[in-house]
mmCIF file of C-alpha atoms and ligand atoms in Angstrom:
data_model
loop_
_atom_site.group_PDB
_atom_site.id
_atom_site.type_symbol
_atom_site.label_atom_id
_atom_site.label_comp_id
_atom_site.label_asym_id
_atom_site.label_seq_id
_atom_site.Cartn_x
_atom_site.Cartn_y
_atom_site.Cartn_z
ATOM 1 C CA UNK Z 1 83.910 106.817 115.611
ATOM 2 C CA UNK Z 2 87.477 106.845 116.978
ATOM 3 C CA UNK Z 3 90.120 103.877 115.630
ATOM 4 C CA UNK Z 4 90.002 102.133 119.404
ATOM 5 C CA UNK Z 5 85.803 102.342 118.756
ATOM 6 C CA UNK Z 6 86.276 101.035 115.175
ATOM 7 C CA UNK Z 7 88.612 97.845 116.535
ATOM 8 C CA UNK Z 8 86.646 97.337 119.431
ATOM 9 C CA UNK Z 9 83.694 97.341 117.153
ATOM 10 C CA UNK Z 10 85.345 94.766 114.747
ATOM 11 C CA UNK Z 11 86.014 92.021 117.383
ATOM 12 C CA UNK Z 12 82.415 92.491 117.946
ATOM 13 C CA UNK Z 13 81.570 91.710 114.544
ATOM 14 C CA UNK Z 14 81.626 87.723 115.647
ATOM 15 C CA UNK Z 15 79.218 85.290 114.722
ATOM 16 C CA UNK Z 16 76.269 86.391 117.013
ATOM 17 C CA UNK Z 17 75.636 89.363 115.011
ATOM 18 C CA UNK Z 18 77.164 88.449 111.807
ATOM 19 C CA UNK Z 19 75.355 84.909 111.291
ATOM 20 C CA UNK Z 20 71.946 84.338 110.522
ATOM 21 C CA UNK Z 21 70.625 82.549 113.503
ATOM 22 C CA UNK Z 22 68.321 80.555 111.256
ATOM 23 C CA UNK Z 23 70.748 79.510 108.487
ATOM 24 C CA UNK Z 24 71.866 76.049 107.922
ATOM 25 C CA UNK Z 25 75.103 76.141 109.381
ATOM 26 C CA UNK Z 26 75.151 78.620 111.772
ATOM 27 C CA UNK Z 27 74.229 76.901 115.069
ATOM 28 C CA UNK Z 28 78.034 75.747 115.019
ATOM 29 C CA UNK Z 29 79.277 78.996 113.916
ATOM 30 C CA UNK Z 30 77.746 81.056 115.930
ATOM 31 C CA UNK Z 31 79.753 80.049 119.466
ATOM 32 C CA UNK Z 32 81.734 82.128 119.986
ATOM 33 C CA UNK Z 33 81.171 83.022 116.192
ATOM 34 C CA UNK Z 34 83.373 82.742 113.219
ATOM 35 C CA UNK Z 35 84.541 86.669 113.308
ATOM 36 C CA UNK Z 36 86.037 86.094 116.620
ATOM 37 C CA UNK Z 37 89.545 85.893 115.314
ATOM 38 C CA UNK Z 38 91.453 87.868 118.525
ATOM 39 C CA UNK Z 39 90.737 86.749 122.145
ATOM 40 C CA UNK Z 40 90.780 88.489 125.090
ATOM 41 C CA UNK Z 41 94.545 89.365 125.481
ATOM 42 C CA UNK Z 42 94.926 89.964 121.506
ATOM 43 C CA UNK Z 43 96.268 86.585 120.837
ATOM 44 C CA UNK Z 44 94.797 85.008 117.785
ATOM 45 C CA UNK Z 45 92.162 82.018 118.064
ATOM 46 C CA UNK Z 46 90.854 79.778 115.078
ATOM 47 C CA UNK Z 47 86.923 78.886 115.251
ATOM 48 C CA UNK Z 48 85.785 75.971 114.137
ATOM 49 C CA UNK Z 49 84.410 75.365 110.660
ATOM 50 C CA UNK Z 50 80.737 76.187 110.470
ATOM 51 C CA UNK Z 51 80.165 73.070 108.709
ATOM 52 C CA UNK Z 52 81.228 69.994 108.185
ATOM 53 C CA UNK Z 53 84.638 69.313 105.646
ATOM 54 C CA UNK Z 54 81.978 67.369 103.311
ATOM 55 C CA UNK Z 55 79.324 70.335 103.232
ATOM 56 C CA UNK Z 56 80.459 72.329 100.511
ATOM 57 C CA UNK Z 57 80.979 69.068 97.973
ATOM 58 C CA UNK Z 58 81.426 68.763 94.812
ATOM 59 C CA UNK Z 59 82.117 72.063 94.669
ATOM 60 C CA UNK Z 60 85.139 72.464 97.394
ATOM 61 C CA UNK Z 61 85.754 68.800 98.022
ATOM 62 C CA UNK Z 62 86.295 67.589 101.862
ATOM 63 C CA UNK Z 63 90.047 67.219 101.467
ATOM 64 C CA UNK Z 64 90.869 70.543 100.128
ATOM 65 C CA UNK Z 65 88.688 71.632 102.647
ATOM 66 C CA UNK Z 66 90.723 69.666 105.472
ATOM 67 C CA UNK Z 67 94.136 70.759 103.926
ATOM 68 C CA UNK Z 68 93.016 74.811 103.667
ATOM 69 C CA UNK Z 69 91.700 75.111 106.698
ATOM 70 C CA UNK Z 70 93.704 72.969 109.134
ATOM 71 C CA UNK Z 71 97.011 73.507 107.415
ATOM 72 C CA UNK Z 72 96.686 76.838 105.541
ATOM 73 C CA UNK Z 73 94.652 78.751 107.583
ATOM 74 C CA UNK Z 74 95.482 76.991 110.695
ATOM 75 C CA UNK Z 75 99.232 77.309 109.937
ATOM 76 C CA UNK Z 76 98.711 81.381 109.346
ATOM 77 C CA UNK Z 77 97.291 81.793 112.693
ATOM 78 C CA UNK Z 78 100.090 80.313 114.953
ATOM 79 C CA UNK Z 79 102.273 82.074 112.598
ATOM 80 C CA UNK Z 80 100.804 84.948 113.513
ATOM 81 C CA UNK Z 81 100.795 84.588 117.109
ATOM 82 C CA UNK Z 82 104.605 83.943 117.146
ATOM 83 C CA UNK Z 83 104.815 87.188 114.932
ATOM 84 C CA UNK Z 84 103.286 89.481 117.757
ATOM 85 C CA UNK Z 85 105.395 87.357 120.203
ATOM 86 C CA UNK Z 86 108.290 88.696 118.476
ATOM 87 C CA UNK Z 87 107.316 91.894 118.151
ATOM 88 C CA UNK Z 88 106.475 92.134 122.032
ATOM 89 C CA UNK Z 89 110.052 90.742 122.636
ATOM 90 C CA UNK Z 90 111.914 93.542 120.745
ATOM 91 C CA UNK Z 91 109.558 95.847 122.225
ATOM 92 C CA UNK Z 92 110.465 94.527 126.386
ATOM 93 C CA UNK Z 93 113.493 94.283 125.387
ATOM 94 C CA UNK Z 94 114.536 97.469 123.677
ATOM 95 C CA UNK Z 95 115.952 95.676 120.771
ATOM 96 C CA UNK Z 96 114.552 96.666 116.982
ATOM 97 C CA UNK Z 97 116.927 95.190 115.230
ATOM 98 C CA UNK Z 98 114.370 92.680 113.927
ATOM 99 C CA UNK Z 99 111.103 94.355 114.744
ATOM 100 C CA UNK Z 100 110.614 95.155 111.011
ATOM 101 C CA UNK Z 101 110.671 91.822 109.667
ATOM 102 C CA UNK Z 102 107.953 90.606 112.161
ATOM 103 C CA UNK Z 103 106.003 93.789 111.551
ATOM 104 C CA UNK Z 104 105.742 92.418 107.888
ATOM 105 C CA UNK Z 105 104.941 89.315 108.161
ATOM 106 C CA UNK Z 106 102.148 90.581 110.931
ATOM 107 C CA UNK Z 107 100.971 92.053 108.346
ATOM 108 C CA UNK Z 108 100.822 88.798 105.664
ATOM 109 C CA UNK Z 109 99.825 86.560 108.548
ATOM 110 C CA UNK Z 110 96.874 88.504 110.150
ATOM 111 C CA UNK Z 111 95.836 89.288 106.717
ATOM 112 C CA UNK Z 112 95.350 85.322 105.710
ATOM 113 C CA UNK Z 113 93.710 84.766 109.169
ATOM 114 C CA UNK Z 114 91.104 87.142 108.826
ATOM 115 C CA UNK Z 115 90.404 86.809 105.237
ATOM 116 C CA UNK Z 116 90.158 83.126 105.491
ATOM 117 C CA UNK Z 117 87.693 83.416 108.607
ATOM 118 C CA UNK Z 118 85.493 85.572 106.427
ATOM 119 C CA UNK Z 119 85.405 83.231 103.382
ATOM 120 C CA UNK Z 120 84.280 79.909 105.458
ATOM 121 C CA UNK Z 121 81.157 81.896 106.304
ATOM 122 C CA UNK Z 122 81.018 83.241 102.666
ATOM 123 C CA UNK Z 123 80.144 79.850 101.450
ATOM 124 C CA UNK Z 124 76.886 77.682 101.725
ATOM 125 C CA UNK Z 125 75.621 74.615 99.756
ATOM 126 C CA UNK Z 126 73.373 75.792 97.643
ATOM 127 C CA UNK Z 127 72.776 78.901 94.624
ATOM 128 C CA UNK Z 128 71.644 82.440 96.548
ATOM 129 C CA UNK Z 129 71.790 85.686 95.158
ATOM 130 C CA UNK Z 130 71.990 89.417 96.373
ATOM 131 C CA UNK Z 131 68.649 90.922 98.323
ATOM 132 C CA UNK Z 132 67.722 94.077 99.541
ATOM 133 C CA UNK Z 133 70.592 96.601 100.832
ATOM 134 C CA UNK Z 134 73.237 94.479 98.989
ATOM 135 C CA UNK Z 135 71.644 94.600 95.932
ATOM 136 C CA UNK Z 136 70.425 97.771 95.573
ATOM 137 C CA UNK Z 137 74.188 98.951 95.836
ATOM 138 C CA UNK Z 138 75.105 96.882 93.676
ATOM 139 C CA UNK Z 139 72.814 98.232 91.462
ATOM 140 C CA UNK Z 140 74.396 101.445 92.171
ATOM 141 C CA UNK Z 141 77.879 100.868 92.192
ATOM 142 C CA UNK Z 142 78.253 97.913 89.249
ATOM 143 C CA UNK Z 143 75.087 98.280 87.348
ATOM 144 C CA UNK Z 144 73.472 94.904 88.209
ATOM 145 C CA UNK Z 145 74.296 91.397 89.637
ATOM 146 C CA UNK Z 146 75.385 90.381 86.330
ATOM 147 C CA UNK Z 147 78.156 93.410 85.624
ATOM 148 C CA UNK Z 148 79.477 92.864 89.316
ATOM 149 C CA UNK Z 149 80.078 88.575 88.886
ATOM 150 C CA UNK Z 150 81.741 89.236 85.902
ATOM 151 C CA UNK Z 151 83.681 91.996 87.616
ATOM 152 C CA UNK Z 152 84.566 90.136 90.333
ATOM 153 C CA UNK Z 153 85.162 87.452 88.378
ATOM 154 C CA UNK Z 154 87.913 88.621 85.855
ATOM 155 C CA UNK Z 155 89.671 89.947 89.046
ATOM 156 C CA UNK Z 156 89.890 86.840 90.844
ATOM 157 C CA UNK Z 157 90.926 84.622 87.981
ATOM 158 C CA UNK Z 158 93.239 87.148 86.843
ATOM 159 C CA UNK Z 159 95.301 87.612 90.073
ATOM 160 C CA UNK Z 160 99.196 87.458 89.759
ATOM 161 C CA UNK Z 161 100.400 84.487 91.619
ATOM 162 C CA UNK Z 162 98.514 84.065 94.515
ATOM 163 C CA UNK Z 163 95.715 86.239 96.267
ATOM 164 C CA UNK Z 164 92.294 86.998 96.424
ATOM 165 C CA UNK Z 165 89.218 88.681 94.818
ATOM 166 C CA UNK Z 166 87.242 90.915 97.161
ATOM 167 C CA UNK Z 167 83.751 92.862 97.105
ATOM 168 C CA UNK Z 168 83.859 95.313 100.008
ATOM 169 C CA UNK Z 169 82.502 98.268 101.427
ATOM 170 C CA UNK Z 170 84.477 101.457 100.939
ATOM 171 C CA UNK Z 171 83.673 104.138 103.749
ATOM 172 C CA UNK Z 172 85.415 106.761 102.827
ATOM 173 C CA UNK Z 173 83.479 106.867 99.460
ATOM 174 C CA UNK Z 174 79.891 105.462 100.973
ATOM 175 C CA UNK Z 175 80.622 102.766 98.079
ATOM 176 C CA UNK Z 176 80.977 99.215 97.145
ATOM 177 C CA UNK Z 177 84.549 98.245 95.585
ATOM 178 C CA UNK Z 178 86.001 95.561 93.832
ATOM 179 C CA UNK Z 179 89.854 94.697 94.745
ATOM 180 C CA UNK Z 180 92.801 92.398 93.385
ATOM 181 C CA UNK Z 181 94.864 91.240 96.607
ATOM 182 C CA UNK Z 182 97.775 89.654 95.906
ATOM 183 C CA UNK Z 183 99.308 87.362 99.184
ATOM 184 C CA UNK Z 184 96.873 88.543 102.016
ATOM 185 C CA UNK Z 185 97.841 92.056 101.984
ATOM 186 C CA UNK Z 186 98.755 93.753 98.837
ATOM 187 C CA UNK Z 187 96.449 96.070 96.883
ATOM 188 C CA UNK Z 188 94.139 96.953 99.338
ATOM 189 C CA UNK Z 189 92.239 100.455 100.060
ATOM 190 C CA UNK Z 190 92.377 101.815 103.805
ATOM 191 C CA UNK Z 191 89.321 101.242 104.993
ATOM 192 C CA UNK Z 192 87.906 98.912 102.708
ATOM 193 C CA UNK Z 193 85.689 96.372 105.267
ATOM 194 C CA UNK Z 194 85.515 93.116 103.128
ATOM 195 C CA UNK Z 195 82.307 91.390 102.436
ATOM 196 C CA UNK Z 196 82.620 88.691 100.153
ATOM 197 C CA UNK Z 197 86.277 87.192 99.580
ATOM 198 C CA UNK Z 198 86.998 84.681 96.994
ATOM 199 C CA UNK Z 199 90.366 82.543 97.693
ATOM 200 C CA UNK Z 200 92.448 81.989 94.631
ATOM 201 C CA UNK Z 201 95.652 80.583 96.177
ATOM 202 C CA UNK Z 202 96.744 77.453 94.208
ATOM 203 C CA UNK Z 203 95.945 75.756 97.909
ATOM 204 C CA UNK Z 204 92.432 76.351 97.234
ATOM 205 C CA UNK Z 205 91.548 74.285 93.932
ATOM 206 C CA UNK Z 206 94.538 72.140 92.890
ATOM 207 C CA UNK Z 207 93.810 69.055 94.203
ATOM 208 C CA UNK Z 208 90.213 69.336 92.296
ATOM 209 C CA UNK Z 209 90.618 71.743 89.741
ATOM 210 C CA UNK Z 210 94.509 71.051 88.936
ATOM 211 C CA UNK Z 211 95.276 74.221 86.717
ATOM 212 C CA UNK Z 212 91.867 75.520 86.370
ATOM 213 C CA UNK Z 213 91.549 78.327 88.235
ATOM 214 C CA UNK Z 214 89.263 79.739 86.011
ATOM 215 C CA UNK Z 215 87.082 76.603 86.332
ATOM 216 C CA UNK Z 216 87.228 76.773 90.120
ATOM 217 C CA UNK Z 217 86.104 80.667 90.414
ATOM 218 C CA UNK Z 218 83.031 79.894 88.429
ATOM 219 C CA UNK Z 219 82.312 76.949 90.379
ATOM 220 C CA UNK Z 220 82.448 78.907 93.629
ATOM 221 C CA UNK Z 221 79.565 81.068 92.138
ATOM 222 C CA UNK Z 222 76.998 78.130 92.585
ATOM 223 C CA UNK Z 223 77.875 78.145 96.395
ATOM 224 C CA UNK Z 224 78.169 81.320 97.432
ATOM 225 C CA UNK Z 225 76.339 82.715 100.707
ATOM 226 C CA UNK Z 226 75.093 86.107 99.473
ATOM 227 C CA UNK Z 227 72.747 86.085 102.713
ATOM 228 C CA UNK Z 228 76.404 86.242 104.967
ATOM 229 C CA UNK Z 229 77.566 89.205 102.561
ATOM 230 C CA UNK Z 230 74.305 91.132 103.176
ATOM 231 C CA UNK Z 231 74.427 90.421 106.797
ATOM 232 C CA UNK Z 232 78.191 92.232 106.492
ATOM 233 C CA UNK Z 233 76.962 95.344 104.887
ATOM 234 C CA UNK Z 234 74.065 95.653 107.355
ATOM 235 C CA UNK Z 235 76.665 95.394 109.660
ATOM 236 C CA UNK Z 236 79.564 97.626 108.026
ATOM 237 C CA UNK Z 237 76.401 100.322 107.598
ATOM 238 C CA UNK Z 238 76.230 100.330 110.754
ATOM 239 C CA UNK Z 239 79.908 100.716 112.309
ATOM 240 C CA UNK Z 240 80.835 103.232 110.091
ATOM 241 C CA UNK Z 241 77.953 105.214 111.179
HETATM 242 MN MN1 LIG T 1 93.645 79.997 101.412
#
């Protein structure tokens, strides 16, 4: 598969094929679908929660909830769209004298928009656990469930500053990998499709957790939606073919 197939591919990965049609929240998520993060003329476009601010309580309470997504996630994505709107200025008008900066923060920007899309869907109201595909790699790659939530856990509590934990699917090594992002961007491997992505900006736990992070990541474990991470593999199996 060529890049263009691989990006075309991507924007496909919205809610229709990502969601479980039958799971609690994804009648709302899936129109127009959650993964739709770029519309037709490359601009970026917010979807709406695929619950409601309350759903995820005590866990994430509803105002965090309102603050991340309408102010810190929100706020990433027109900040994004002014940063291509920069960047196609310098470009129609011959003038790079700035075209760097934008190209950077691009880079943060995009990064928070499409991380934060995936980790609304990430999350569900109740305990699941890894099935089938999922866990069978992680098996493989961690040595059981156990090995890999501790894993993922000391890297997401353990973040400098702010940043995020991620489980993802390597294709370049047929593997699953555990990263460290710091901001949106930082410490990634090319390639690396996320599947599960675990937000440990101070925005995501202060106004509940204060200074806990530590307290927050664990929490997060009784809520996560390990049916939307298999659904990503399936899915990531399947572009990379
Ligand atoms: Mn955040």
């Amino acid at each position: 598969m060529d890049r263009k197939q691989f990006l075309q591919n991507s924007l496909i990965l919205g809610g229709a094929a990502i969601l479980p049609s039958n799971s609690l929240f994804a009648a709302s998520a899936t129109e127009g679908g959650i993964d739709k993060i770029v519309d037709e003329n490359g601009n970026f476009i917010q979807q709406t929660l695929p619950y409601s601010e309350n759903f995820l309580e005590p866990s994430m309470d509803a105002e965090t909830m309102h603050l991340h997504y309408t102010f810190h996630h929100g706020g990433a994505v027109k900040a994004a769209n002014n940063d291509l709107k920069k960047i196609r200025e310098s470009l129609d008008s011959n003038n790079l004298e700035t075209v760097d900066f934008w190209t950077k923060k691009l880079s943060f920007h995009f990064s928070s928009h499409i991380l934060h899309s995936i980790f609304w869907t990430n999350l569900t109201n109740k305990q699941t656990s890894p099935k089938g595909e999922l866990q069978r790699r992680i098996d493989k790659n961690f040595g059981s469930y156990g090995k890999l939530k501790a894993y993922i856990a000391a890297t997401s509590k353990n973040v400098d500053g702010n940043g995020w934990g991620i489980l993802g699917y390597q294709p370049y090594s047929d593997s699953l990998v555990v990263l460290q992002c710091e901001n949106h961007e930082k410490l990634t491997q090319w390639g690396v499709i996320p599947l599960l992505v675990i937000d440990v900006w101070e925005h995501a736990y202060y106004l509940k957790y204060r200074n806990k992070r530590a307290d927050f990541v664990d929490a997060l474990f009784n809520i996560i939606n390990w049916d939307n991470a298999s659904l990503r593999l399936d899915t990531a199996l399947k572009l990379v073919k």
